[in-house]
GROMACS .gro file of C-alpha atoms in nm:
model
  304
    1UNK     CA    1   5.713  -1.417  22.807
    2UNK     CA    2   5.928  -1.397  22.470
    3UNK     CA    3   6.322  -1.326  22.572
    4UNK     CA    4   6.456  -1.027  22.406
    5UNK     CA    5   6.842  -1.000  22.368
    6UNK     CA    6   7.029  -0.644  22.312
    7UNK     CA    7   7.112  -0.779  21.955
    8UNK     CA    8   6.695  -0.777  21.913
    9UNK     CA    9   6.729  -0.414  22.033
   10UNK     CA   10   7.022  -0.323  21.807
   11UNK     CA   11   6.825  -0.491  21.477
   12UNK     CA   12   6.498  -0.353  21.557
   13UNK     CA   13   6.590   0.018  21.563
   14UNK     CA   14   6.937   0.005  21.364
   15UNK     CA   15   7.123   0.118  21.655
   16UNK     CA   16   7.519   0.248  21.596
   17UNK     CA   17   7.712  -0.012  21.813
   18UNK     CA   18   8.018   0.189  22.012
   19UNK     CA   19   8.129  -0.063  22.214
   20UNK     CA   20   8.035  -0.449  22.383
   21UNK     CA   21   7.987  -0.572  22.014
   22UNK     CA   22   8.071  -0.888  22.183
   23UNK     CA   23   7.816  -0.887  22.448
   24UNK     CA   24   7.523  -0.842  22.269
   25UNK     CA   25   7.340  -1.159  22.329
   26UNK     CA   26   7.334  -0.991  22.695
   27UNK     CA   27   6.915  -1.036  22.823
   28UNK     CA   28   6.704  -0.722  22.873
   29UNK     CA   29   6.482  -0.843  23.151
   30UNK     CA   30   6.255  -0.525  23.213
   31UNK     CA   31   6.011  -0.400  22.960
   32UNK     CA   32   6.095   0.002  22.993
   33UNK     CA   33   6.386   0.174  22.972
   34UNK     CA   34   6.527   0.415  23.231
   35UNK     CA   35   6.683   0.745  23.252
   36UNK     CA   36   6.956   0.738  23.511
   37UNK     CA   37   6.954   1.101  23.642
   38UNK     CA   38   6.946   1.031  23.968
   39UNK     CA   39   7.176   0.783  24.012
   40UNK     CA   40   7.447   1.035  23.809
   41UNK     CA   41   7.477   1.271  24.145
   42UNK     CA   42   7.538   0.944  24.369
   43UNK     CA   43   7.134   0.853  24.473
   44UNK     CA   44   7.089   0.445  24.426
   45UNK     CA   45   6.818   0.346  24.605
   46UNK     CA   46   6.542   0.272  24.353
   47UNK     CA   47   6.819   0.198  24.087
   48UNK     CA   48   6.655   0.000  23.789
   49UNK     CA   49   7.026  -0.129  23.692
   50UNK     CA   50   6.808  -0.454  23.476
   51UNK     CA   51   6.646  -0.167  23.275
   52UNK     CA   52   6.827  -0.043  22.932
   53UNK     CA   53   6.997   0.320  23.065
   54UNK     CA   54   6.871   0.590  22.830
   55UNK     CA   55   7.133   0.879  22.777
   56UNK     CA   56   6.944   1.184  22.639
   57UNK     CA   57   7.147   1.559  22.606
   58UNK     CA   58   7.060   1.619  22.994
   59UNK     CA   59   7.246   1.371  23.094
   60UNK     CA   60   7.524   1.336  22.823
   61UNK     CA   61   7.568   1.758  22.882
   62UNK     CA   62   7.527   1.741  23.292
   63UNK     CA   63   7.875   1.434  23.220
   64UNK     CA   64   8.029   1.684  22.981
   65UNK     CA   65   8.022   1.941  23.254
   66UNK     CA   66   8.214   1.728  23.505
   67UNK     CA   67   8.600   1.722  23.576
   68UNK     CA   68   8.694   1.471  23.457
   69UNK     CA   69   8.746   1.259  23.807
   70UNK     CA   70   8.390   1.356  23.888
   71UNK     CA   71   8.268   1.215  23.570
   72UNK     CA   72   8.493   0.912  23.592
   73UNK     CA   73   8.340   0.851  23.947
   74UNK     CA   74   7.997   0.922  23.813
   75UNK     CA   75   7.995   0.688  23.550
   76UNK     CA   76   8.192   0.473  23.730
   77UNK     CA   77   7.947   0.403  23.990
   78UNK     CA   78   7.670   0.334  23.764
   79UNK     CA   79   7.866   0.122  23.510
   80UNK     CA   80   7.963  -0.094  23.795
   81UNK     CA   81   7.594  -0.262  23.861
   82UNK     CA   82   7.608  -0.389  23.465
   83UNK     CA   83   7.302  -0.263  23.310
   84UNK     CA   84   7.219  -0.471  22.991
   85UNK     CA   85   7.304  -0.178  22.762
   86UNK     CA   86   7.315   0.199  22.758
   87UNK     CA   87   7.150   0.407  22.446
   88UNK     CA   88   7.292   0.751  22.354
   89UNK     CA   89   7.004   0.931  22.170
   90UNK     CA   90   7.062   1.238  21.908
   91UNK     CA   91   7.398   1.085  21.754
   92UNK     CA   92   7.575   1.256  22.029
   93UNK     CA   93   7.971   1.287  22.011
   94UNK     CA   94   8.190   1.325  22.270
   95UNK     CA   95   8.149   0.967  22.418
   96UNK     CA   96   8.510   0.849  22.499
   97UNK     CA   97   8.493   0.862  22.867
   98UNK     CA   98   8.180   0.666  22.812
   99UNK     CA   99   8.291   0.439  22.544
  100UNK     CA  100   8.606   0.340  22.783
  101UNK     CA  101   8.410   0.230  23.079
  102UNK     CA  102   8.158  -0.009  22.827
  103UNK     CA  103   8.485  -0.157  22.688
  104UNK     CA  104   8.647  -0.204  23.009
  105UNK     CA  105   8.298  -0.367  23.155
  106UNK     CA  106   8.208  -0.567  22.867
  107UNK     CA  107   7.883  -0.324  22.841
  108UNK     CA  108   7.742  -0.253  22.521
  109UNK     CA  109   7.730   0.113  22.459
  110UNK     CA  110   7.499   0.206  22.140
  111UNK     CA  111   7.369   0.521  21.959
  112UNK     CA  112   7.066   0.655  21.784
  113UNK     CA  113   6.971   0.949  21.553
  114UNK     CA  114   6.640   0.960  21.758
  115UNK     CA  115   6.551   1.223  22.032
  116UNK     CA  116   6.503   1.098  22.358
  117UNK     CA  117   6.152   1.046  22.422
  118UNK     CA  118   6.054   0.918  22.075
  119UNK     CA  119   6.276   0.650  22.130
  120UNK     CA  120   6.188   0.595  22.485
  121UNK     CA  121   5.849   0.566  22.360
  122UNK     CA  122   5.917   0.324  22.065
  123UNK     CA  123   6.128   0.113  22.247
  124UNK     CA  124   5.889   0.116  22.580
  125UNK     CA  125   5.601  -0.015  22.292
  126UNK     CA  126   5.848  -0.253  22.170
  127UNK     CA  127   5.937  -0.401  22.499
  128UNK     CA  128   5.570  -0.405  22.635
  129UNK     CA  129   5.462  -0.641  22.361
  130UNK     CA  130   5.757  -0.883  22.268
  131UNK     CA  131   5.767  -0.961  22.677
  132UNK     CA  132   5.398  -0.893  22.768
  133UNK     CA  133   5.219  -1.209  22.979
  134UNK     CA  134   5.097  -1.395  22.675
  135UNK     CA  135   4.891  -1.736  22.630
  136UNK     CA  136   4.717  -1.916  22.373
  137UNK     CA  137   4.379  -1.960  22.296
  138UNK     CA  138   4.171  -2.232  22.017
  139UNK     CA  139   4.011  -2.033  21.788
  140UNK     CA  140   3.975  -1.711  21.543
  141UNK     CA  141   4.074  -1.360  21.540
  142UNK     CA  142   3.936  -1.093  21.330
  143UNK     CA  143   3.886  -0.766  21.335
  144UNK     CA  144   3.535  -0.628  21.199
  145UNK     CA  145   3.546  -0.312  21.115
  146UNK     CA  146   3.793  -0.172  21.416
  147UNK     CA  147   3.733  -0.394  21.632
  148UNK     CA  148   3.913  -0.723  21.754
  149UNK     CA  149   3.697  -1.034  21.792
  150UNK     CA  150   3.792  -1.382  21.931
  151UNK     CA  151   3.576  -1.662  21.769
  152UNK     CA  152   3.570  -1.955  22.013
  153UNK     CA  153   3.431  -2.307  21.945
  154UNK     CA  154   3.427  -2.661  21.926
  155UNK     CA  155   3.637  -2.782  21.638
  156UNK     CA  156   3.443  -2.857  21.338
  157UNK     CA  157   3.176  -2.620  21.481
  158UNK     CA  158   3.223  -2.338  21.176
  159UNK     CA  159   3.500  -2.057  21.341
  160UNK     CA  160   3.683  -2.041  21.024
  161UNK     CA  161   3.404  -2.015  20.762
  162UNK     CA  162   3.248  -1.728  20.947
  163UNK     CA  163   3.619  -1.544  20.972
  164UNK     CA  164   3.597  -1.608  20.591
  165UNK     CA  165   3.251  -1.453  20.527
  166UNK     CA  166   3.335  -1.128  20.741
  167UNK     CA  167   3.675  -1.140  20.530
  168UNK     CA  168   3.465  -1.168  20.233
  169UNK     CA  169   3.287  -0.854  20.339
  170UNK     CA  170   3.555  -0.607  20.384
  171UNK     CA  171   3.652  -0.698  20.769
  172UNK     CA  172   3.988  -0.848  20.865
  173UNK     CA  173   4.178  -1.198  20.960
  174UNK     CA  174   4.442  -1.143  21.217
  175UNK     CA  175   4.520  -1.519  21.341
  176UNK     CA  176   4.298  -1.867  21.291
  177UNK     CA  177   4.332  -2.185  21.496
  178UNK     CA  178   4.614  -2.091  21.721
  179UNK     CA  179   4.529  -1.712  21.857
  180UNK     CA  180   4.798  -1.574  22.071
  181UNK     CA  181   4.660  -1.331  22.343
  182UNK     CA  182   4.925  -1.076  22.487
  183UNK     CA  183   4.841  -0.860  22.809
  184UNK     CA  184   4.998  -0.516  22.741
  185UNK     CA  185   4.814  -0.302  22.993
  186UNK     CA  186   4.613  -0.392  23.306
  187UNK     CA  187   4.307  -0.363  23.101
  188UNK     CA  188   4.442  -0.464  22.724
  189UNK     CA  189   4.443  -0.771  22.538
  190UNK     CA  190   4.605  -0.788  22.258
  191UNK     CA  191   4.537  -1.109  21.973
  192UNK     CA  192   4.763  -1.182  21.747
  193UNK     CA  193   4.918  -1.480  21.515
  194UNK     CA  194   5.230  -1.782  21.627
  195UNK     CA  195   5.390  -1.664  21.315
  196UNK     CA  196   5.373  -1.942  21.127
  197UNK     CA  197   5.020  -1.913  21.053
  198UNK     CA  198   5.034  -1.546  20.941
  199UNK     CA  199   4.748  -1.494  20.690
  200UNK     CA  200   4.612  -1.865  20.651
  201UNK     CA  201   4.265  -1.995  20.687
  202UNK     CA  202   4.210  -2.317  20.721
  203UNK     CA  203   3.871  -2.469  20.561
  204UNK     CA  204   3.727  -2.748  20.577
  205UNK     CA  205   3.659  -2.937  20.200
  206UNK     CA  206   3.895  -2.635  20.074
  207UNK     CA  207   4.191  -2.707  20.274
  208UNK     CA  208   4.454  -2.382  20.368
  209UNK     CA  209   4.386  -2.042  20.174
  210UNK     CA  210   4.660  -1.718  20.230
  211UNK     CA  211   4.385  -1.459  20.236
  212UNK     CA  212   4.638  -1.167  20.140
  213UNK     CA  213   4.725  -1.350  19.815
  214UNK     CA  214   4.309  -1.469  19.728
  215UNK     CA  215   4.170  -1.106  19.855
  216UNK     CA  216   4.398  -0.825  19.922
  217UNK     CA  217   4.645  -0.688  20.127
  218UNK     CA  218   4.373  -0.526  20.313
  219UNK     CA  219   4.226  -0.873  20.478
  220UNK     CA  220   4.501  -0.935  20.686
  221UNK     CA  221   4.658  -0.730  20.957
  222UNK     CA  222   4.885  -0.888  21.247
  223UNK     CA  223   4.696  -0.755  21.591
  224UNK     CA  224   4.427  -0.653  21.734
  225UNK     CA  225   4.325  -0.502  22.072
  226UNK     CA  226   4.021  -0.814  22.187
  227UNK     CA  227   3.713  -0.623  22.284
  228UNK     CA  228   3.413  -0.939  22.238
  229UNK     CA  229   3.444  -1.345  22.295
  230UNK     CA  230   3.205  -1.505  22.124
  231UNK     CA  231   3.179  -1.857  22.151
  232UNK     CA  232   2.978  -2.032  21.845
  233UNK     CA  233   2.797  -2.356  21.965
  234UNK     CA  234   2.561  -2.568  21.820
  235UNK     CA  235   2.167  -2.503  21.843
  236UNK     CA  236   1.995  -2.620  22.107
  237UNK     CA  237   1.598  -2.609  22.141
  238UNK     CA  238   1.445  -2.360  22.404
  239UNK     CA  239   1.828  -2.316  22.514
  240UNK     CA  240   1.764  -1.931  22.462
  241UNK     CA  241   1.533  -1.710  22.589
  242UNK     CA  242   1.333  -1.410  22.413
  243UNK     CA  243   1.480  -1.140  22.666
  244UNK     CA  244   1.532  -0.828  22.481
  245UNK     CA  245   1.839  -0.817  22.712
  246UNK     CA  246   2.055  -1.076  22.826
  247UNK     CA  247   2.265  -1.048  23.170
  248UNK     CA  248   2.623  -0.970  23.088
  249UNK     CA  249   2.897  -1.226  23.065
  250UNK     CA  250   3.253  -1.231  23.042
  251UNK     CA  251   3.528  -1.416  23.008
  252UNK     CA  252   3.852  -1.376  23.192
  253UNK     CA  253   4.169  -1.355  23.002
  254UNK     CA  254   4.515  -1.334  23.213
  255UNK     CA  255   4.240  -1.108  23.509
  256UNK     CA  256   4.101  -0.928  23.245
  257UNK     CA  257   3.735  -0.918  23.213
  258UNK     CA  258   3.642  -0.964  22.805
  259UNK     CA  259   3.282  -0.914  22.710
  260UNK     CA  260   3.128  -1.272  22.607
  261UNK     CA  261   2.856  -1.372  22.387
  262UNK     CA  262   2.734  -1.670  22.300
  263UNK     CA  263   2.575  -1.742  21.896
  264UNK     CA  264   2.409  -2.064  21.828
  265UNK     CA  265   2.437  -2.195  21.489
  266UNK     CA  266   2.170  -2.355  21.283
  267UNK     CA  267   2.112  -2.343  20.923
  268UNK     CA  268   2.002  -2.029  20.729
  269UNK     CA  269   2.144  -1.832  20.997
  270UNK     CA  270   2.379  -1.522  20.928
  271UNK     CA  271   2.616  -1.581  21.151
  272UNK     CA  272   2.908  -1.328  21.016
  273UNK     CA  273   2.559  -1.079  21.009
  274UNK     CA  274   2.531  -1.175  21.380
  275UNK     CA  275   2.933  -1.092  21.477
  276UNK     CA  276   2.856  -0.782  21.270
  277UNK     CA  277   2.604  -0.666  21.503
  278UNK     CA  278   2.750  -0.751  21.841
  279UNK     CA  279   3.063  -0.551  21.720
  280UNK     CA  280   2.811  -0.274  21.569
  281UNK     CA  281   2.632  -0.315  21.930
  282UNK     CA  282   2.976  -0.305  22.145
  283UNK     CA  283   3.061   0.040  21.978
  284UNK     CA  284   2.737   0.232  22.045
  285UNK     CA  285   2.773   0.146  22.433
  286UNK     CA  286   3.095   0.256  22.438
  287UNK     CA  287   2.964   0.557  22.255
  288UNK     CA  288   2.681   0.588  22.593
  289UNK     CA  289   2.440   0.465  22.389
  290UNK     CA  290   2.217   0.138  22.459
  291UNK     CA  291   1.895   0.003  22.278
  292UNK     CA  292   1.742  -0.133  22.562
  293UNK     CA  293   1.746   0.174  22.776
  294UNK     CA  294   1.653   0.380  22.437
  295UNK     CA  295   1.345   0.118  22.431
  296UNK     CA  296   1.250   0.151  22.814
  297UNK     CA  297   1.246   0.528  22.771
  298UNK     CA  298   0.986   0.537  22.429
  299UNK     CA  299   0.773   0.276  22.672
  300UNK     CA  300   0.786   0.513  22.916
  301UNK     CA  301   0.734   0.833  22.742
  302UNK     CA  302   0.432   0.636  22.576
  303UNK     CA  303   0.283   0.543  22.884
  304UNK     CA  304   0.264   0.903  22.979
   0.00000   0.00000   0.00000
């Protein structure tokens, strides 16, 4: 999991700093942000003081309604377990009270133009992916039309030219060689690139291409959501079988389940036609809709 500092916060959304300029190398530990409404009229219990405090205009007007020793205690008691920041949405004014305890506390105090819950949301999106569960994985990403594929294979075994023949065709690179898989939901994958292979393609004879600068803008993008694995190997004789139908597979990915195929290679095969078609295939039965049981039912109605 990627650490994420309050300065990371304060670049990523431009975010007015009021006070702790000093302390903003401070963690943030906890992927949402919190709203501490609760914890304003004295309840504690199920505090989430490692979360980044969210002030919205109910709780900055329910402090401006306070005498000021109620507010003092208030704010007070909450400033006291050291949150990693607090963020006042809508450019509110009429922070001093608030500005004085941050100072006092070394806590950094910031402010947005934002409303509330579209920064809760943008920051919660933010968080969830810079410090999802992440590992990395040998091979290619791409996306074909929509949808996020993970080419897997022996080295040498031809990942690479295939992502360049789908890119050739309209369809997408989002990472080769090193793929780095993030889980941002119980039943999400996300693929993406290390960074410092953004956009290159390594191939064999031709060396390293950028595929935004030889084809477009358009042939890159930098994620994905991984729906298929397919794993390219080399051809083996009477290895497959001339089911209509093979048994499903997957492959597990941080205890998600990930639809697996394999594709054996041999010569004169269209392999990128092949991906095209599993991804083609994967989006009809998500749509309800499966071949087989549209075969079984003409077989049926003809045997009537």
């Amino acid at each position: 999991m990627k650490s994420v500092t309050v300065k990371d916060l304060v670049v990523r959304f431009s975010l007015e700093v009021l006070a702790g300029e000093s302390q903003l190398d401070r963690p943030i530990q906890k992927p949402e942000v919190h709203r501490p409404g609760l914890e304003f009229v004295g309840y504690f219990n199920f505090f989430s003081q490692e979360h980044i405090q969210l002030l919205g205009r109910k709780e900055v007007n329910y402090l401006h309604t306070l005498t000021e020793e109620e507010r003092n205690e208030r704010i007070g008691n909450v400033v006291r377990y050291h949150p990693p920041c607090f963020v006042v949405t809508w450019n509110q004014e009429g922070l001093k009270y608030l500005t004085k305890y941050c100072e006092e506390e070394n806590i950094p105090l910031l402010r947005t133009s934002l409303r509330t819950k579209k920064f809760q949301e943008l920051a919660n999106a933010y968080l969830g992916k810079i410090m999802a569960p992440q590992m990395t994985v040998h091979g290619v990403c791409v996306n074909v039309a929509g949808i996020g594929i993970l080419l897997r294979g022996k080295s040498g075994v031809g990942k690479s030219e295939t992502a360049h023949t789908l890119i050739r065709r309209g369809h997408r690179l989002v990472a080769d060689d090193v793929v780095v898989l993030k889980k941002i939901g119980p039943e999400t994958i996300l693929g993406t690139h290390d960074g410092k292979t953004k956009e290159f393609l390594a191939l064999r004879s031709i060396g390293l291409i950028n595929v935004s600068r030889l084809y477009g803008r358009s042939a890159f993008q930098d994620e994905t959501r991984i729906v298929l694995d397919i794993e390219l190997t080399k051809w083996q004789a009477n290895a497959l079988n001339n089911e209509l139908e093979l048994e499903e597979k997957y492959t597990d990915y941080m205890d998600i389940q990930i639809p697996h195929i394999e594709i054996q290679l041999q010569p004169g095969r269209d392999v990128a036609g092949l991906v095209e078609a599993a991804a083609n295939n994967w989006y009809l039965k998500q749509q309800g809709y499966s071949a087989m049981d549209d075969f079984v039912k003409r077989l049926e109605n003809d045997a009537d």
